[in-house]
Amino acid sequence: MRRRLILMRHGAVRYFEPDSARPLPPEDVQLTAEGEAQARAAGSLLAAAGVRPDRIVHSGLPRTRRTAELVQAACGGPTPEVREAFQEIHGGRLRDIAPAELRDAFTALQRGPLTPDSRFLGGESLHELQTRLLPAFEQLRAEGEWDCLLLVAHGVVNAALLSYLVSGGGRQVFGGWQQNPACLNLIDLGRQSGDDLLRAVNLNPTDWLQPGEQVSTMERLFEEFSAWRRRHTPLS
């Protein structure tokens, strides 16, 4: 007996505003207009397929909260609920990273090999992420009052969960998972790890075949950061 998990990433956001001298705090960023359109498109896609989640969970951060609200408005379902354990891996401070190491720091978790000590921008390690994430996920699995769960989370969180599921409950996080804004991953969850079926990964509701995409999310974010840094670096 399996149940459907729709694992979603939040819609597009912007961390580096051109006119701001400081990066926006990750815990405060909002969906852009494009991000809101992506979330609505995902909800409309679910509605068109007759999918109505009977449980909607998000991480509590504004970008996942708003994404969940927009999807719920389009396809129906209960009021979204918060599970803070699904918040994104916490990064360190950009100013503590040597300029020559910034690109590697941005993209390290989308490349391999990864270890439990691998960190995001010098911040939280994968082991620390898994310690809060995986018990919360297994708690959701154990809660029996749902048949279709929409979980709106984040790029690295989704990569950790997908790695956990395809490895039958292993702790190795694989590099190379691409999670576009507002993408959908479809998993049929069994009663326990090792009995799960991965149906689809990174379904992009506004660009199915992604013909113009050849860079990762974090590579693009590094490009945005680099452009922002050039704008705010005084000329010598």
PDB file of C-alpha atoms in Angstrom:
ATOM      1  CA  MET A   1       0.000   0.000   0.000  1.00  0.00           C
ATOM      2  CA  ARG A   2       1.613   3.254  -1.147  1.00  0.00           C
ATOM      3  CA  ARG A   3       0.667   6.912  -0.879  1.00  0.00           C
ATOM      4  CA  ARG A   4       1.592   9.765  -3.196  1.00  0.00           C
ATOM      5  CA  LEU A   5       4.116  12.366  -2.069  1.00  0.00           C
ATOM      6  CA  ILE A   6       4.377  15.483  -4.212  1.00  0.00           C
ATOM      7  CA  LEU A   7       7.690  17.011  -3.204  1.00  0.00           C
ATOM      8  CA  MET A   8       7.911  20.577  -4.479  1.00  0.00           C
ATOM      9  CA  ARG A   9      10.469  23.346  -4.436  1.00  0.00           C
ATOM     10  CA  HIS A  10       9.305  26.900  -3.769  1.00  0.00           C
ATOM     11  CA  GLY A  11       8.933  29.355  -6.646  1.00  0.00           C
ATOM     12  CA  ALA A  12      11.620  31.762  -7.807  1.00  0.00           C
ATOM     13  CA  VAL A  13      13.070  34.312  -5.379  1.00  0.00           C
ATOM     14  CA  ARG A  14      15.781  36.962  -5.476  1.00  0.00           C
ATOM     15  CA  TYR A  15      18.525  37.112  -2.845  1.00  0.00           C
ATOM     16  CA  PHE A  16      20.525  39.969  -4.350  1.00  0.00           C
ATOM     17  CA  GLU A  17      18.610  43.159  -5.110  1.00  0.00           C
ATOM     18  CA  PRO A  18      20.570  45.473  -7.437  1.00  0.00           C
ATOM     19  CA  ASP A  19      19.954  48.570  -5.312  1.00  0.00           C
ATOM     20  CA  SER A  20      20.647  46.949  -1.943  1.00  0.00           C
ATOM     21  CA  ALA A  21      24.185  46.996  -0.539  1.00  0.00           C
ATOM     22  CA  ARG A  22      23.523  43.794   1.447  1.00  0.00           C
ATOM     23  CA  PRO A  23      22.183  40.389   0.394  1.00  0.00           C
ATOM     24  CA  LEU A  24      18.620  39.791   1.539  1.00  0.00           C
ATOM     25  CA  PRO A  25      18.363  37.505   4.591  1.00  0.00           C
ATOM     26  CA  PRO A  26      17.472  34.015   3.291  1.00  0.00           C
ATOM     27  CA  GLU A  27      14.790  33.634   5.954  1.00  0.00           C
ATOM     28  CA  ASP A  28      12.961  36.738   4.686  1.00  0.00           C
ATOM     29  CA  VAL A  29      13.022  36.519   0.880  1.00  0.00           C
ATOM     30  CA  GLN A  30       9.675  36.552  -0.905  1.00  0.00           C
ATOM     31  CA  LEU A  31       8.560  35.038  -4.188  1.00  0.00           C
ATOM     32  CA  THR A  32       9.164  37.229  -7.199  1.00  0.00           C
ATOM     33  CA  ALA A  33       6.349  37.851  -9.683  1.00  0.00           C
ATOM     34  CA  GLU A  34       7.826  35.009 -11.738  1.00  0.00           C
ATOM     35  CA  GLY A  35       7.860  32.773  -8.653  1.00  0.00           C
ATOM     36  CA  GLU A  36       4.183  33.460  -7.967  1.00  0.00           C
ATOM     37  CA  ALA A  37       3.329  32.620 -11.586  1.00  0.00           C
ATOM     38  CA  GLN A  38       5.287  29.368 -11.306  1.00  0.00           C
ATOM     39  CA  ALA A  39       3.426  28.359  -8.139  1.00  0.00           C
ATOM     40  CA  ARG A  40       0.060  29.128  -9.729  1.00  0.00           C
ATOM     41  CA  ALA A  41       1.055  27.086 -12.783  1.00  0.00           C
ATOM     42  CA  ALA A  42       1.952  24.117 -10.592  1.00  0.00           C
ATOM     43  CA  GLY A  43      -1.391  24.350  -8.810  1.00  0.00           C
ATOM     44  CA  SER A  44      -3.253  24.599 -12.114  1.00  0.00           C
ATOM     45  CA  LEU A  45      -1.372  21.557 -13.405  1.00  0.00           C
ATOM     46  CA  LEU A  46      -2.434  19.528 -10.387  1.00  0.00           C
ATOM     47  CA  ALA A  47      -6.022  20.746 -10.688  1.00  0.00           C
ATOM     48  CA  ALA A  48      -6.155  19.840 -14.390  1.00  0.00           C
ATOM     49  CA  ALA A  49      -5.042  16.297 -13.500  1.00  0.00           C
ATOM     50  CA  GLY A  50      -7.690  16.040 -10.790  1.00  0.00           C
ATOM     51  CA  VAL A  51      -5.097  16.013  -8.010  1.00  0.00           C
ATOM     52  CA  ARG A  52      -6.281  17.512  -4.729  1.00  0.00           C
ATOM     53  CA  PRO A  53      -3.827  16.970  -1.837  1.00  0.00           C
ATOM     54  CA  ASP A  54      -5.393  16.004   1.458  1.00  0.00           C
ATOM     55  CA  ARG A  55      -2.342  17.282   3.333  1.00  0.00           C
ATOM     56  CA  ILE A  56      -0.152  20.320   2.529  1.00  0.00           C
ATOM     57  CA  VAL A  57       3.054  20.973   4.471  1.00  0.00           C
ATOM     58  CA  HIS A  58       5.677  23.701   4.064  1.00  0.00           C
ATOM     59  CA  SER A  59       8.827  24.793   5.909  1.00  0.00           C
ATOM     60  CA  GLY A  60       7.402  27.994   7.371  1.00  0.00           C
ATOM     61  CA  LEU A  61       9.747  30.301   5.468  1.00  0.00           C
ATOM     62  CA  PRO A  62       7.914  32.979   3.446  1.00  0.00           C
ATOM     63  CA  ARG A  63       8.910  31.501   0.082  1.00  0.00           C
ATOM     64  CA  THR A  64       7.496  28.052   0.845  1.00  0.00           C
ATOM     65  CA  ARG A  65       4.485  29.428   2.696  1.00  0.00           C
ATOM     66  CA  ARG A  66       3.434  31.585  -0.261  1.00  0.00           C
ATOM     67  CA  THR A  67       4.087  28.784  -2.754  1.00  0.00           C
ATOM     68  CA  ALA A  68       1.895  26.406  -0.749  1.00  0.00           C
ATOM     69  CA  GLU A  69      -0.869  29.003  -0.480  1.00  0.00           C
ATOM     70  CA  LEU A  70      -0.903  29.623  -4.240  1.00  0.00           C
ATOM     71  CA  VAL A  71      -0.936  25.916  -5.078  1.00  0.00           C
ATOM     72  CA  GLN A  72      -3.726  25.302  -2.576  1.00  0.00           C
ATOM     73  CA  ALA A  73      -5.761  28.159  -4.048  1.00  0.00           C
ATOM     74  CA  ALA A  74      -5.501  26.595  -7.501  1.00  0.00           C
ATOM     75  CA  CYS A  75      -6.088  22.906  -6.772  1.00  0.00           C
ATOM     76  CA  GLY A  76      -7.815  22.880  -3.395  1.00  0.00           C
ATOM     77  CA  GLY A  77      -6.905  20.970  -0.301  1.00  0.00           C
ATOM     78  CA  PRO A  78      -6.609  21.779   3.397  1.00  0.00           C
ATOM     79  CA  THR A  79      -4.965  24.793   5.002  1.00  0.00           C
ATOM     80  CA  PRO A  80      -1.182  24.440   4.658  1.00  0.00           C
ATOM     81  CA  GLU A  81       0.680  23.546   7.854  1.00  0.00           C
ATOM     82  CA  VAL A  82       4.198  24.334   9.040  1.00  0.00           C
ATOM     83  CA  ARG A  83       6.996  21.844   9.757  1.00  0.00           C
ATOM     84  CA  GLU A  84      10.127  23.907  10.428  1.00  0.00           C
ATOM     85  CA  ALA A  85      12.429  20.876  10.188  1.00  0.00           C
ATOM     86  CA  PHE A  86      12.060  21.144   6.393  1.00  0.00           C
ATOM     87  CA  GLN A  87      13.734  24.567   6.222  1.00  0.00           C
ATOM     88  CA  GLU A  88      16.623  24.909   3.804  1.00  0.00           C
ATOM     89  CA  ILE A  89      20.172  24.036   4.837  1.00  0.00           C
ATOM     90  CA  HIS A  90      21.591  27.078   6.619  1.00  0.00           C
ATOM     91  CA  GLY A  91      24.476  28.852   4.918  1.00  0.00           C
ATOM     92  CA  GLY A  92      27.374  30.674   6.533  1.00  0.00           C
ATOM     93  CA  ARG A  93      28.452  34.265   5.919  1.00  0.00           C
ATOM     94  CA  LEU A  94      29.645  35.149   2.435  1.00  0.00           C
ATOM     95  CA  ARG A  95      32.209  37.584   3.822  1.00  0.00           C
ATOM     96  CA  ASP A  96      33.945  34.704   5.609  1.00  0.00           C
ATOM     97  CA  ILE A  97      34.683  32.932   2.305  1.00  0.00           C
ATOM     98  CA  ALA A  98      37.765  33.869   0.290  1.00  0.00           C
ATOM     99  CA  PRO A  99      36.797  35.398  -3.080  1.00  0.00           C
ATOM    100  CA  ALA A 100      38.670  32.704  -5.004  1.00  0.00           C
ATOM    101  CA  GLU A 101      36.630  30.010  -3.218  1.00  0.00           C
ATOM    102  CA  LEU A 102      33.171  31.520  -3.667  1.00  0.00           C
ATOM    103  CA  ARG A 103      32.161  29.685  -6.829  1.00  0.00           C
ATOM    104  CA  ASP A 104      33.069  26.309  -5.335  1.00  0.00           C
ATOM    105  CA  ALA A 105      31.249  27.231  -2.116  1.00  0.00           C
ATOM    106  CA  PHE A 106      28.074  28.087  -4.022  1.00  0.00           C
ATOM    107  CA  THR A 107      28.051  24.949  -6.165  1.00  0.00           C
ATOM    108  CA  ALA A 108      29.643  22.295  -3.923  1.00  0.00           C
ATOM    109  CA  LEU A 109      26.387  20.574  -2.935  1.00  0.00           C
ATOM    110  CA  GLN A 110      25.353  20.068  -6.559  1.00  0.00           C
ATOM    111  CA  ARG A 111      28.614  18.272  -7.326  1.00  0.00           C
ATOM    112  CA  GLY A 112      30.122  15.139  -5.894  1.00  0.00           C
ATOM    113  CA  PRO A 113      31.498  13.479  -4.021  1.00  0.00           C
ATOM    114  CA  LEU A 114      29.618  14.649  -0.938  1.00  0.00           C
ATOM    115  CA  THR A 115      30.316  13.618   2.647  1.00  0.00           C
ATOM    116  CA  PRO A 116      28.391  14.155   5.901  1.00  0.00           C
ATOM    117  CA  ASP A 117      30.793  17.029   6.619  1.00  0.00           C
ATOM    118  CA  SER A 118      30.045  18.845   3.344  1.00  0.00           C
ATOM    119  CA  ARG A 119      28.764  22.308   4.196  1.00  0.00           C
ATOM    120  CA  PHE A 120      26.676  24.934   2.425  1.00  0.00           C
ATOM    121  CA  LEU A 121      28.623  28.210   2.114  1.00  0.00           C
ATOM    122  CA  GLY A 122      30.565  27.271   5.236  1.00  0.00           C
ATOM    123  CA  GLY A 123      27.381  26.871   7.293  1.00  0.00           C
ATOM    124  CA  GLU A 124      25.305  23.816   8.209  1.00  0.00           C
ATOM    125  CA  SER A 125      26.667  20.414   7.229  1.00  0.00           C
ATOM    126  CA  LEU A 126      24.732  17.700   5.435  1.00  0.00           C
ATOM    127  CA  HIS A 127      24.877  15.615   8.605  1.00  0.00           C
ATOM    128  CA  GLU A 128      23.314  18.435  10.604  1.00  0.00           C
ATOM    129  CA  LEU A 129      20.620  18.867   7.957  1.00  0.00           C
ATOM    130  CA  GLN A 130      19.801  15.166   7.959  1.00  0.00           C
ATOM    131  CA  THR A 131      19.655  15.080  11.751  1.00  0.00           C
ATOM    132  CA  ARG A 132      16.688  17.464  11.765  1.00  0.00           C
ATOM    133  CA  LEU A 133      15.203  16.537   8.388  1.00  0.00           C
ATOM    134  CA  LEU A 134      14.980  12.767   8.237  1.00  0.00           C
ATOM    135  CA  PRO A 135      13.165  12.146  11.559  1.00  0.00           C
ATOM    136  CA  ALA A 136      10.610  14.799  10.568  1.00  0.00           C
ATOM    137  CA  PHE A 137      10.119  13.096   7.216  1.00  0.00           C
ATOM    138  CA  GLU A 138       9.671   9.667   8.787  1.00  0.00           C
ATOM    139  CA  GLN A 139       7.157  11.183  11.191  1.00  0.00           C
ATOM    140  CA  LEU A 140       5.114  12.374   8.198  1.00  0.00           C
ATOM    141  CA  ARG A 141       5.323   8.882   6.713  1.00  0.00           C
ATOM    142  CA  ALA A 142       4.078   7.379   9.969  1.00  0.00           C
ATOM    143  CA  GLU A 143       1.100   9.709  10.190  1.00  0.00           C
ATOM    144  CA  GLY A 144      -1.642   7.699   8.530  1.00  0.00           C
ATOM    145  CA  GLU A 145      -4.336  10.282   7.866  1.00  0.00           C
ATOM    146  CA  TRP A 146      -3.351  11.217   4.300  1.00  0.00           C
ATOM    147  CA  ASP A 147      -3.233   9.662   0.842  1.00  0.00           C
ATOM    148  CA  CYS A 148      -1.739  12.552  -1.149  1.00  0.00           C
ATOM    149  CA  LEU A 149       0.734  14.884   0.561  1.00  0.00           C
ATOM    150  CA  LEU A 150       2.134  18.056  -0.965  1.00  0.00           C
ATOM    151  CA  LEU A 151       5.414  19.002   0.733  1.00  0.00           C
ATOM    152  CA  VAL A 152       6.812  22.397  -0.313  1.00  0.00           C
ATOM    153  CA  ALA A 153      10.490  22.641   0.615  1.00  0.00           C
ATOM    154  CA  HIS A 154      13.852  23.738  -0.797  1.00  0.00           C
ATOM    155  CA  GLY A 155      16.558  22.683  -3.244  1.00  0.00           C
ATOM    156  CA  VAL A 156      19.076  21.035  -0.912  1.00  0.00           C
ATOM    157  CA  VAL A 157      16.323  19.656   1.330  1.00  0.00           C
ATOM    158  CA  ASN A 158      14.717  18.019  -1.696  1.00  0.00           C
ATOM    159  CA  ALA A 159      18.069  16.624  -2.855  1.00  0.00           C
ATOM    160  CA  ALA A 160      18.650  15.103   0.584  1.00  0.00           C
ATOM    161  CA  LEU A 161      15.162  13.573   0.646  1.00  0.00           C
ATOM    162  CA  LEU A 162      15.402  12.211  -2.905  1.00  0.00           C
ATOM    163  CA  SER A 163      18.800  10.681  -2.109  1.00  0.00           C
ATOM    164  CA  TYR A 164      17.369   9.120   1.042  1.00  0.00           C
ATOM    165  CA  LEU A 165      14.424   7.646  -0.834  1.00  0.00           C
ATOM    166  CA  VAL A 166      16.259   6.193  -3.834  1.00  0.00           C
ATOM    167  CA  SER A 167      18.927   4.644  -1.582  1.00  0.00           C
ATOM    168  CA  GLY A 168      16.363   2.831   0.550  1.00  0.00           C
ATOM    169  CA  GLY A 169      17.007   4.937   3.630  1.00  0.00           C
ATOM    170  CA  GLY A 170      20.747   5.466   3.226  1.00  0.00           C
ATOM    171  CA  ARG A 171      22.490   8.605   4.453  1.00  0.00           C
ATOM    172  CA  GLN A 172      24.527   9.363   1.323  1.00  0.00           C
ATOM    173  CA  VAL A 173      23.432  12.594  -0.357  1.00  0.00           C
ATOM    174  CA  PHE A 174      24.075  12.461  -4.093  1.00  0.00           C
ATOM    175  CA  GLY A 175      25.181  15.451  -6.119  1.00  0.00           C
ATOM    176  CA  GLY A 176      23.600  16.356  -9.430  1.00  0.00           C
ATOM    177  CA  TRP A 177      19.970  16.735  -8.383  1.00  0.00           C
ATOM    178  CA  GLN A 178      18.497  19.733 -10.215  1.00  0.00           C
ATOM    179  CA  GLN A 179      15.489  21.376  -8.576  1.00  0.00           C
ATOM    180  CA  ASN A 180      14.029  24.196 -10.643  1.00  0.00           C
ATOM    181  CA  PRO A 181      11.807  26.790  -8.961  1.00  0.00           C
ATOM    182  CA  ALA A 182       8.329  25.352  -8.312  1.00  0.00           C
ATOM    183  CA  CYS A 183       9.323  21.937  -9.673  1.00  0.00           C
ATOM    184  CA  LEU A 184       7.377  18.811  -8.763  1.00  0.00           C
ATOM    185  CA  ASN A 185       8.827  15.437  -7.761  1.00  0.00           C
ATOM    186  CA  LEU A 186       6.445  12.472  -7.591  1.00  0.00           C
ATOM    187  CA  ILE A 187       7.140   9.636  -5.161  1.00  0.00           C
ATOM    188  CA  ASP A 188       4.913   6.774  -4.070  1.00  0.00           C
ATOM    189  CA  LEU A 189       5.782   6.154  -0.429  1.00  0.00           C
ATOM    190  CA  GLY A 190       5.643   2.682   1.041  1.00  0.00           C
ATOM    191  CA  ARG A 191       5.140   1.917   4.693  1.00  0.00           C
ATOM    192  CA  GLN A 192       8.897   2.020   5.286  1.00  0.00           C
ATOM    193  CA  SER A 193      12.163   2.990   3.609  1.00  0.00           C
ATOM    194  CA  GLY A 194      13.094   0.646   0.801  1.00  0.00           C
ATOM    195  CA  ASP A 195       9.525   0.305  -0.485  1.00  0.00           C
ATOM    196  CA  ASP A 196       9.287   3.692  -2.203  1.00  0.00           C
ATOM    197  CA  LEU A 197       8.825   4.313  -5.938  1.00  0.00           C
ATOM    198  CA  LEU A 198      10.303   7.378  -7.634  1.00  0.00           C
ATOM    199  CA  ARG A 199       7.878   8.391 -10.399  1.00  0.00           C
ATOM    200  CA  ALA A 200       9.262  11.709 -11.660  1.00  0.00           C
ATOM    201  CA  VAL A 201      11.881  14.317 -10.758  1.00  0.00           C
ATOM    202  CA  ASN A 202      12.098  18.069 -11.414  1.00  0.00           C
ATOM    203  CA  LEU A 203       8.901  18.448 -13.441  1.00  0.00           C
ATOM    204  CA  ASN A 204       8.927  22.124 -14.356  1.00  0.00           C
ATOM    205  CA  PRO A 205       5.316  23.319 -14.669  1.00  0.00           C
ATOM    206  CA  THR A 206       6.138  26.258 -16.971  1.00  0.00           C
ATOM    207  CA  ASP A 207       8.875  24.675 -19.130  1.00  0.00           C
ATOM    208  CA  TRP A 208       8.559  20.910 -19.451  1.00  0.00           C
ATOM    209  CA  LEU A 209      11.560  20.171 -21.681  1.00  0.00           C
ATOM    210  CA  GLN A 210      13.778  23.045 -20.462  1.00  0.00           C
ATOM    211  CA  PRO A 211      15.526  23.382 -23.848  1.00  0.00           C
ATOM    212  CA  GLY A 212      17.447  26.510 -22.839  1.00  0.00           C
ATOM    213  CA  GLU A 213      18.621  25.288 -19.421  1.00  0.00           C
ATOM    214  CA  GLN A 214      22.159  23.966 -19.092  1.00  0.00           C
ATOM    215  CA  VAL A 215      23.268  25.455 -15.769  1.00  0.00           C
ATOM    216  CA  SER A 216      22.297  24.467 -12.265  1.00  0.00           C
ATOM    217  CA  THR A 217      20.280  26.530  -9.830  1.00  0.00           C
ATOM    218  CA  MET A 218      23.358  27.312  -7.749  1.00  0.00           C
ATOM    219  CA  GLU A 219      25.463  28.188 -10.772  1.00  0.00           C
ATOM    220  CA  ARG A 220      22.808  30.709 -11.759  1.00  0.00           C
ATOM    221  CA  LEU A 221      22.670  32.025  -8.188  1.00  0.00           C
ATOM    222  CA  PHE A 222      26.434  32.518  -8.230  1.00  0.00           C
ATOM    223  CA  GLU A 223      26.103  34.485 -11.473  1.00  0.00           C
ATOM    224  CA  GLU A 224      23.496  36.723  -9.828  1.00  0.00           C
ATOM    225  CA  PHE A 225      25.741  37.178  -6.805  1.00  0.00           C
ATOM    226  CA  SER A 226      28.740  38.033  -8.997  1.00  0.00           C
ATOM    227  CA  ALA A 227      26.767  40.678 -10.892  1.00  0.00           C
ATOM    228  CA  TRP A 228      25.519  42.140  -7.599  1.00  0.00           C
ATOM    229  CA  ARG A 229      29.044  42.164  -6.119  1.00  0.00           C
ATOM    230  CA  ARG A 230      30.474  43.958  -9.145  1.00  0.00           C
ATOM    231  CA  ARG A 231      27.778  46.604  -8.813  1.00  0.00           C
ATOM    232  CA  HIS A 232      28.610  47.232  -5.148  1.00  0.00           C
ATOM    233  CA  THR A 233      32.414  46.871  -5.178  1.00  0.00           C
ATOM    234  CA  PRO A 234      34.099  50.298  -5.070  1.00  0.00           C
ATOM    235  CA  LEU A 235      36.473  51.039  -7.909  1.00  0.00           C
ATOM    236  CA  SER A 236      40.111  51.183  -6.785  1.00  0.00           C
TER     237      SER A 236
END
